[in-house]
PDB file of C-alpha atoms in Angstrom:
ATOM      1  CA  LYS A 140      -7.540   5.781  -9.854  1.00 68.00           C
ATOM      2  CA  ALA A 141      -8.079   9.290  -8.632  1.00 81.00           C
ATOM      3  CA  GLY A 142      -6.679  10.017  -5.210  1.00 93.00           C
ATOM      4  CA  VAL A 143      -8.371  11.393  -2.136  1.00 97.00           C
ATOM      5  CA  THR A 144      -9.717  14.870  -2.729  1.00 97.00           C
ATOM      6  CA  GLN A 145     -10.557  17.524  -0.166  1.00 98.00           C
ATOM      7  CA  THR A 146     -12.367  20.805  -0.470  1.00 97.00           C
ATOM      8  CA  PRO A 147     -11.819  23.577   0.159  1.00 97.00           C
ATOM      9  CA  ARG A 148      -8.036  23.697   0.289  1.00 96.00           C
ATOM     10  CA  TYR A 149      -7.910  26.866   2.379  1.00 97.00           C
ATOM     11  CA  LEU A 150     -10.338  28.486   4.772  1.00 97.00           C
ATOM     12  CA  ILE A 151     -10.217  31.524   7.006  1.00 98.00           C
ATOM     13  CA  LYS A 152     -12.849  31.758   9.715  1.00 98.00           C
ATOM     14  CA  THR A 153     -13.509  33.849  12.777  1.00 98.00           C
ATOM     15  CA  ARG A 154     -13.739  32.570  16.335  1.00 98.00           C
ATOM     16  CA  GLY A 155     -17.214  31.336  17.144  1.00 98.00           C
ATOM     17  CA  GLN A 156     -18.109  30.443  13.576  1.00 98.00           C
ATOM     18  CA  GLN A 157     -18.563  26.935  12.311  1.00 98.00           C
ATOM     19  CA  VAL A 158     -16.960  25.224   9.347  1.00 98.00           C
ATOM     20  CA  THR A 159     -17.617  22.186   7.155  1.00 98.00           C
ATOM     21  CA  LEU A 160     -14.862  20.365   5.305  1.00 98.00           C
ATOM     22  CA  SER A 161     -15.424  17.792   2.593  1.00 98.00           C
ATOM     23  CA  CYS A 162     -13.559  14.652   1.553  1.00 98.00           C
ATOM     24  CA  SER A 163     -14.010  12.263  -1.354  1.00 98.00           C
ATOM     25  CA  PRO A 164     -12.196   8.947  -0.874  1.00 97.00           C
ATOM     26  CA  ILE A 165     -10.520   6.781  -3.459  1.00 96.00           C
ATOM     27  CA  SER A 166     -13.116   4.891  -5.475  1.00 94.00           C
ATOM     28  CA  GLY A 167     -13.983   1.641  -3.727  1.00 92.00           C
ATOM     29  CA  HIS A 168     -12.673   2.738  -0.344  1.00 93.00           C
ATOM     30  CA  ARG A 169     -15.383   2.633   2.276  1.00 93.00           C
ATOM     31  CA  SER A 170     -13.467   3.888   5.300  1.00 93.00           C
ATOM     32  CA  VAL A 171     -12.691   7.556   5.746  1.00 96.00           C
ATOM     33  CA  SER A 172     -10.635   8.901   8.624  1.00 95.00           C
ATOM     34  CA  TRP A 173      -9.881  12.467   9.625  1.00 97.00           C
ATOM     35  CA  TYR A 174      -6.684  13.706  11.216  1.00 97.00           C
ATOM     36  CA  GLN A 175      -5.616  17.084  12.558  1.00 98.00           C
ATOM     37  CA  GLN A 176      -2.044  18.230  11.920  1.00 96.00           C
ATOM     38  CA  THR A 177      -0.548  21.055  13.973  1.00 95.00           C
ATOM     39  CA  PRO A 178       3.075  22.048  14.660  1.00 92.00           C
ATOM     40  CA  GLY A 179       2.638  21.471  18.377  1.00 90.00           C
ATOM     41  CA  GLN A 180       0.622  18.266  18.518  1.00 92.00           C
ATOM     42  CA  GLY A 181       1.600  16.651  15.223  1.00 93.00           C
ATOM     43  CA  LEU A 182      -0.832  14.328  13.494  1.00 96.00           C
ATOM     44  CA  GLN A 183      -3.759  13.268  15.640  1.00 96.00           C
ATOM     45  CA  PHE A 184      -6.670  11.004  14.824  1.00 95.00           C
ATOM     46  CA  LEU A 185     -10.089  12.655  14.926  1.00 97.00           C
ATOM     47  CA  PHE A 186     -12.541   9.966  13.834  1.00 94.00           C
ATOM     48  CA  GLU A 187     -13.270   7.215  11.353  1.00 94.00           C
ATOM     49  CA  TYR A 188     -16.390   6.579   9.320  1.00 94.00           C
ATOM     50  CA  PHE A 189     -17.318   3.334   7.678  1.00 93.00           C
ATOM     51  CA  SER A 190     -20.613   2.483   6.012  1.00 91.00           C
ATOM     52  CA  GLU A 191     -22.082   5.840   7.053  1.00 94.00           C
ATOM     53  CA  THR A 192     -21.379   5.175  10.742  1.00 94.00           C
ATOM     54  CA  GLN A 193     -18.792   6.695  13.020  1.00 93.00           C
ATOM     55  CA  ARG A 194     -16.788   3.685  14.094  1.00 90.00           C
ATOM     56  CA  ASN A 195     -14.061   5.275  16.146  1.00 89.00           C
ATOM     57  CA  LYS A 196     -13.332   8.639  17.683  1.00 93.00           C
ATOM     58  CA  GLY A 197     -10.187  10.282  18.950  1.00 93.00           C
ATOM     59  CA  ASN A 198      -9.755  12.510  21.952  1.00 93.00           C
ATOM     60  CA  PHE A 199     -11.367  15.691  20.643  1.00 96.00           C
ATOM     61  CA  PRO A 200     -14.250  17.721  22.044  1.00 96.00           C
ATOM     62  CA  GLY A 201     -17.792  17.311  20.830  1.00 95.00           C
ATOM     63  CA  ARG A 202     -17.448  20.452  18.698  1.00 97.00           C
ATOM     64  CA  PHE A 203     -15.774  18.187  16.176  1.00 98.00           C
ATOM     65  CA  SER A 204     -18.225  15.996  14.326  1.00 96.00           C
ATOM     66  CA  GLY A 205     -18.642  14.365  10.994  1.00 97.00           C
ATOM     67  CA  ARG A 206     -20.752  12.226   8.780  1.00 97.00           C
ATOM     68  CA  GLN A 207     -20.439   9.902   5.827  1.00 97.00           C
ATOM     69  CA  PHE A 208     -22.755   9.553   2.890  1.00 97.00           C
ATOM     70  CA  SER A 209     -23.831   6.453   1.004  1.00 96.00           C
ATOM     71  CA  ASN A 210     -21.200   7.128  -1.683  1.00 94.00           C
ATOM     72  CA  SER A 211     -18.521   7.112   1.060  1.00 95.00           C
ATOM     73  CA  ARG A 212     -17.890  10.840   0.794  1.00 97.00           C
ATOM     74  CA  SER A 213     -17.403  12.394   4.194  1.00 98.00           C
ATOM     75  CA  GLU A 214     -17.802  15.782   5.794  1.00 98.00           C
ATOM     76  CA  MET A 215     -16.275  17.089   8.955  1.00 98.00           C
ATOM     77  CA  ASN A 216     -17.811  19.914  10.947  1.00 98.00           C
ATOM     78  CA  VAL A 217     -16.280  22.071  13.636  1.00 98.00           C
ATOM     79  CA  SER A 218     -18.634  24.327  15.571  1.00 96.00           C
ATOM     80  CA  THR A 219     -17.832  27.332  17.752  1.00 97.00           C
ATOM     81  CA  LEU A 220     -14.354  27.663  16.324  1.00 98.00           C
ATOM     82  CA  GLU A 221     -11.459  28.481  18.636  1.00 98.00           C
ATOM     83  CA  LEU A 222      -8.042  29.885  17.747  1.00 97.00           C
ATOM     84  CA  GLY A 223      -6.515  26.521  18.623  1.00 96.00           C
ATOM     85  CA  ASP A 224      -8.521  24.832  15.872  1.00 98.00           C
ATOM     86  CA  SER A 225      -6.201  26.397  13.301  1.00 98.00           C
ATOM     87  CA  ALA A 226      -4.604  23.387  11.642  1.00 98.00           C
ATOM     88  CA  LEU A 227      -4.261  21.289   8.545  1.00 97.00           C
ATOM     89  CA  TYR A 228      -7.138  18.805   8.449  1.00 98.00           C
ATOM     90  CA  LEU A 229      -6.317  15.641   6.575  1.00 98.00           C
ATOM     91  CA  CYS A 230      -8.686  13.058   5.250  1.00 97.00           C
ATOM     92  CA  ALA A 231      -7.525   9.502   4.607  1.00 96.00           C
ATOM     93  CA  SER A 232      -9.251   6.575   2.988  1.00 95.00           C
ATOM     94  CA  LYS A 233      -8.765   2.814   3.023  1.00 91.00           C
ATOM     95  CA  PRO A 234     -10.725  -0.168   1.792  1.00 85.00           C
ATOM     96  CA  GLY A 235     -12.077  -1.319   5.169  1.00 79.00           C
ATOM     97  CA  THR A 236     -11.988  -0.535   8.835  1.00 74.00           C
ATOM     98  CA  GLY A 237      -9.058  -2.778   9.754  1.00 74.00           C
ATOM     99  CA  GLY A 238      -5.321  -2.196   9.760  1.00 70.00           C
ATOM    100  CA  TYR A 239      -4.797  -1.189   6.154  1.00 81.00           C
ATOM    101  CA  GLU A 240      -2.483   1.501   4.847  1.00 87.00           C
ATOM    102  CA  GLN A 241      -4.250   4.810   4.538  1.00 92.00           C
ATOM    103  CA  TYR A 242      -4.143   7.163   1.574  1.00 95.00           C
ATOM    104  CA  PHE A 243      -4.191  10.839   2.380  1.00 97.00           C
ATOM    105  CA  GLY A 244      -5.684  13.827   0.646  1.00 97.00           C
ATOM    106  CA  PRO A 245      -3.955  17.219   0.315  1.00 96.00           C
ATOM    107  CA  GLY A 246      -5.704  18.601   3.364  1.00 97.00           C
ATOM    108  CA  THR A 247      -7.701  21.700   4.190  1.00 97.00           C
ATOM    109  CA  ARG A 248      -5.738  24.503   5.829  1.00 97.00           C
ATOM    110  CA  LEU A 249      -8.042  26.149   8.372  1.00 98.00           C
ATOM    111  CA  THR A 250      -7.057  29.447   9.914  1.00 98.00           C
ATOM    112  CA  VAL A 251      -9.168  30.814  12.759  1.00 98.00           C
ATOM    113  CA  THR A 252      -8.758  34.511  13.533  1.00 97.00           C
TER     114      THR A 252
ATOM    115  CA  ALA B 199      -1.317   3.764  25.239  1.00 72.00           C
ATOM    116  CA  GLN B 200       0.626   3.121  22.081  1.00 80.00           C
ATOM    117  CA  SER B 201       3.136   5.752  21.050  1.00 90.00           C
ATOM    118  CA  VAL B 202       5.731   6.333  18.357  1.00 95.00           C
ATOM    119  CA  SER B 203       9.021   8.128  18.884  1.00 96.00           C
ATOM    120  CA  GLN B 204      11.168   9.743  16.262  1.00 96.00           C
ATOM    121  CA  HIS B 205      14.272  11.005  17.972  1.00 87.00           C
ATOM    122  CA  ASN B 206      15.735  13.023  15.108  1.00 89.00           C
ATOM    123  CA  HIS B 207      13.623  16.116  14.624  1.00 93.00           C
ATOM    124  CA  HIS B 208      15.886  17.801  12.099  1.00 96.00           C
ATOM    125  CA  VAL B 209      18.504  16.197   9.884  1.00 97.00           C
ATOM    126  CA  ILE B 210      20.747  17.976   7.415  1.00 98.00           C
ATOM    127  CA  LEU B 211      22.724  15.976   4.875  1.00 97.00           C
ATOM    128  CA  SER B 212      24.690  16.600   1.731  1.00 97.00           C
ATOM    129  CA  GLU B 213      23.709  14.877  -1.487  1.00 97.00           C
ATOM    130  CA  ALA B 214      25.008  11.306  -1.777  1.00 97.00           C
ATOM    131  CA  ALA B 215      25.210  10.902   2.000  1.00 98.00           C
ATOM    132  CA  SER B 216      23.518   7.916   3.594  1.00 98.00           C
ATOM    133  CA  LEU B 217      20.357   8.371   5.616  1.00 97.00           C
ATOM    134  CA  GLU B 218      18.994   6.576   8.629  1.00 97.00           C
ATOM    135  CA  LEU B 219      15.976   7.887  10.522  1.00 97.00           C
ATOM    136  CA  GLY B 220      15.062   6.257  13.788  1.00 96.00           C
ATOM    137  CA  CYS B 221      11.580   5.131  14.795  1.00 97.00           C
ATOM    138  CA  ASN B 222      10.568   3.314  17.959  1.00 97.00           C
ATOM    139  CA  TYR B 223       7.105   2.285  19.026  1.00 95.00           C
ATOM    140  CA  SER B 224       5.607   1.112  22.263  1.00 92.00           C
ATOM    141  CA  TYR B 225       3.332  -1.890  21.903  1.00 85.00           C
ATOM    142  CA  GLY B 226       4.080  -5.495  22.681  1.00 78.00           C
ATOM    143  CA  GLY B 227       1.687  -7.172  20.284  1.00 82.00           C
ATOM    144  CA  THR B 228       1.300  -7.390  16.538  1.00 85.00           C
ATOM    145  CA  VAL B 229       1.842  -4.119  14.718  1.00 89.00           C
ATOM    146  CA  ASN B 230       1.624  -2.750  11.217  1.00 92.00           C
ATOM    147  CA  LEU B 231       4.320  -0.185  10.517  1.00 94.00           C
ATOM    148  CA  PHE B 232       4.506   2.621   7.974  1.00 96.00           C
ATOM    149  CA  TRP B 233       6.707   5.417   6.801  1.00 97.00           C
ATOM    150  CA  TYR B 234       5.042   8.392   5.159  1.00 97.00           C
ATOM    151  CA  VAL B 235       6.707  11.361   3.486  1.00 97.00           C
ATOM    152  CA  GLN B 236       5.399  14.890   3.103  1.00 96.00           C
ATOM    153  CA  TYR B 237       7.235  16.886   0.434  1.00 95.00           C
ATOM    154  CA  PRO B 238       6.947  20.681   0.691  1.00 91.00           C
ATOM    155  CA  GLY B 239       3.453  21.713  -0.346  1.00 88.00           C
ATOM    156  CA  GLN B 240       2.345  18.162  -1.044  1.00 91.00           C
ATOM    157  CA  HIS B 241       0.186  15.624   0.722  1.00 92.00           C
ATOM    158  CA  LEU B 242       1.336  12.695   2.832  1.00 95.00           C
ATOM    159  CA  GLN B 243       2.494   9.814   0.667  1.00 95.00           C
ATOM    160  CA  LEU B 244       3.170   6.237   1.698  1.00 95.00           C
ATOM    161  CA  LEU B 245       6.860   5.358   1.355  1.00 96.00           C
ATOM    162  CA  LEU B 246       6.694   1.794   2.595  1.00 96.00           C
ATOM    163  CA  LYS B 247       4.850  -0.522   4.927  1.00 95.00           C
ATOM    164  CA  TYR B 248       5.441  -3.624   7.002  1.00 95.00           C
ATOM    165  CA  PHE B 249       2.639  -6.022   7.866  1.00 92.00           C
ATOM    166  CA  SER B 250       4.446  -9.370   8.200  1.00 91.00           C
ATOM    167  CA  GLY B 251       7.138 -11.511   6.631  1.00 93.00           C
ATOM    168  CA  ASP B 252      10.599 -10.315   5.650  1.00 95.00           C
ATOM    169  CA  PRO B 253      11.564  -7.631   8.189  1.00 95.00           C
ATOM    170  CA  LEU B 254      13.515  -5.731   5.547  1.00 97.00           C
ATOM    171  CA  VAL B 255      11.034  -3.909   3.368  1.00 97.00           C
ATOM    172  CA  LYS B 256      11.700  -1.867   0.288  1.00 96.00           C
ATOM    173  CA  GLY B 257       9.657   1.126  -0.681  1.00 95.00           C
ATOM    174  CA  ILE B 258       9.521   3.743  -3.359  1.00 94.00           C
ATOM    175  CA  LYS B 259      12.382   6.029  -4.400  1.00 95.00           C
ATOM    176  CA  GLY B 260      15.098   3.734  -3.077  1.00 96.00           C
ATOM    177  CA  PHE B 261      13.994   3.795   0.561  1.00 97.00           C
ATOM    178  CA  GLU B 262      14.008   0.740   2.777  1.00 98.00           C
ATOM    179  CA  ALA B 263      13.224   0.011   6.404  1.00 98.00           C
ATOM    180  CA  GLU B 264      14.057  -2.746   8.819  1.00 97.00           C
ATOM    181  CA  PHE B 265      11.686  -4.045  11.452  1.00 96.00           C
ATOM    182  CA  ILE B 266      13.527  -5.227  14.551  1.00 95.00           C
ATOM    183  CA  LYS B 267      10.912  -6.679  16.863  1.00 92.00           C
ATOM    184  CA  SER B 268      13.237  -7.058  19.847  1.00 93.00           C
ATOM    185  CA  LYS B 269      14.069  -3.363  19.708  1.00 95.00           C
ATOM    186  CA  PHE B 270      10.543  -2.166  18.837  1.00 95.00           C
ATOM    187  CA  SER B 271      12.157  -0.280  15.978  1.00 96.00           C
ATOM    188  CA  PHE B 272      11.419   0.418  12.329  1.00 97.00           C
ATOM    189  CA  ASN B 273      14.255   2.582  11.037  1.00 97.00           C
ATOM    190  CA  LEU B 274      14.181   4.143   7.597  1.00 98.00           C
ATOM    191  CA  ARG B 275      17.281   4.044   5.407  1.00 98.00           C
ATOM    192  CA  LYS B 276      18.500   5.263   2.060  1.00 98.00           C
ATOM    193  CA  PRO B 277      22.065   4.645   0.857  1.00 97.00           C
ATOM    194  CA  SER B 278      22.440   7.898  -1.069  1.00 97.00           C
ATOM    195  CA  VAL B 279      20.081  10.855  -0.666  1.00 98.00           C
ATOM    196  CA  GLN B 280      19.223  13.402  -3.318  1.00 97.00           C
ATOM    197  CA  TRP B 281      18.210  17.028  -3.044  1.00 96.00           C
ATOM    198  CA  SER B 282      14.687  15.947  -3.997  1.00 96.00           C
ATOM    199  CA  ASP B 283      14.465  13.885  -0.791  1.00 97.00           C
ATOM    200  CA  THR B 284      14.093  17.108   1.185  1.00 97.00           C
ATOM    201  CA  ALA B 285      10.840  16.545   3.041  1.00 97.00           C
ATOM    202  CA  GLU B 286       9.302  15.645   6.378  1.00 97.00           C
ATOM    203  CA  TYR B 287       9.208  11.950   7.221  1.00 98.00           C
ATOM    204  CA  PHE B 288       6.679  10.359   9.539  1.00 98.00           C
ATOM    205  CA  CYS B 289       6.762   6.948  11.105  1.00 97.00           C
ATOM    206  CA  ALA B 290       3.339   5.504  11.957  1.00 96.00           C
ATOM    207  CA  VAL B 291       1.912   2.387  13.522  1.00 93.00           C
ATOM    208  CA  ASN B 292      -1.418   0.741  13.923  1.00 88.00           C
ATOM    209  CA  ALA B 293      -1.727  -1.889  16.555  1.00 81.00           C
ATOM    210  CA  GLY B 294      -4.042  -4.046  18.594  1.00 73.00           C
ATOM    211  CA  ASP B 295      -7.437  -2.634  19.442  1.00 74.00           C
ATOM    212  CA  SER B 296      -6.464   0.634  17.775  1.00 76.00           C
ATOM    213  CA  SER B 297      -5.742  -0.853  14.369  1.00 77.00           C
ATOM    214  CA  TYR B 298      -8.357   1.410  12.808  1.00 83.00           C
ATOM    215  CA  LYS B 299      -6.120   4.477  13.202  1.00 87.00           C
ATOM    216  CA  LEU B 300      -2.543   5.487  12.561  1.00 91.00           C
ATOM    217  CA  ILE B 301      -0.466   6.696  15.474  1.00 93.00           C
ATOM    218  CA  PHE B 302       2.186   9.015  14.137  1.00 96.00           C
ATOM    219  CA  GLY B 303       5.589  10.017  15.371  1.00 96.00           C
ATOM    220  CA  SER B 304       6.395  13.712  15.577  1.00 96.00           C
ATOM    221  CA  GLY B 305       8.184  13.673  12.245  1.00 97.00           C
ATOM    222  CA  THR B 306      11.736  14.305  11.038  1.00 97.00           C
ATOM    223  CA  ARG B 307      12.514  17.234   8.775  1.00 97.00           C
ATOM    224  CA  LEU B 308      15.232  16.285   6.318  1.00 97.00           C
ATOM    225  CA  LEU B 309      17.141  18.941   4.412  1.00 97.00           C
ATOM    226  CA  VAL B 310      19.452  17.700   1.677  1.00 97.00           C
ATOM    227  CA  ARG B 311      21.995  20.244   0.510  1.00 96.00           C
ATOM    228  CA  PRO B 312      23.058  20.083  -3.154  1.00 91.00           C
TER     229      PRO B 312
END
């Protein structure tokens, strides 16, 4: 089975812009979660999508949003970018919305200047 | 709120040395426990997991971990490390009402010298 894929792998944006990141889960996995990884805060949960619905959300401002399509692919959007949004954004997939192990993609490295 | 603590932030070992990385979590109920590894330039990979049953779990690449419920610990061990084990190791838990997400420790950077 192909693993979790994320595009693009690298992005450079300017403060105030918006960005959209994409994630394709492992075939058959219906839950997609997003995490932010930074040196200072570590790995933090952003949100989870299951069956095209946001099921759970972490403690991030409303500038961070996402959606999931009928084929389980997910996109994450960050509006009005701030310097502090520079991070590695990781997508993870699992079969359902319960306590399964999660499989991670390679991440998108976002740099905000 | 649940939390995960990894007390060793940086560990340096010589090849063939034994490894033990500490992980403690704070939650009194049922937990699922994981160790993930992030090799330089690569994505997070699952090393091993504990859901229930035998508290000593074996993972890939010769790693094992022991769940000690009374100590809220899930320490990672390897009897003899190799240079290729150089990586960052993350302990993670999902628990209770938050079982939909992983709560990660801050990670331990392991450097194995040849």
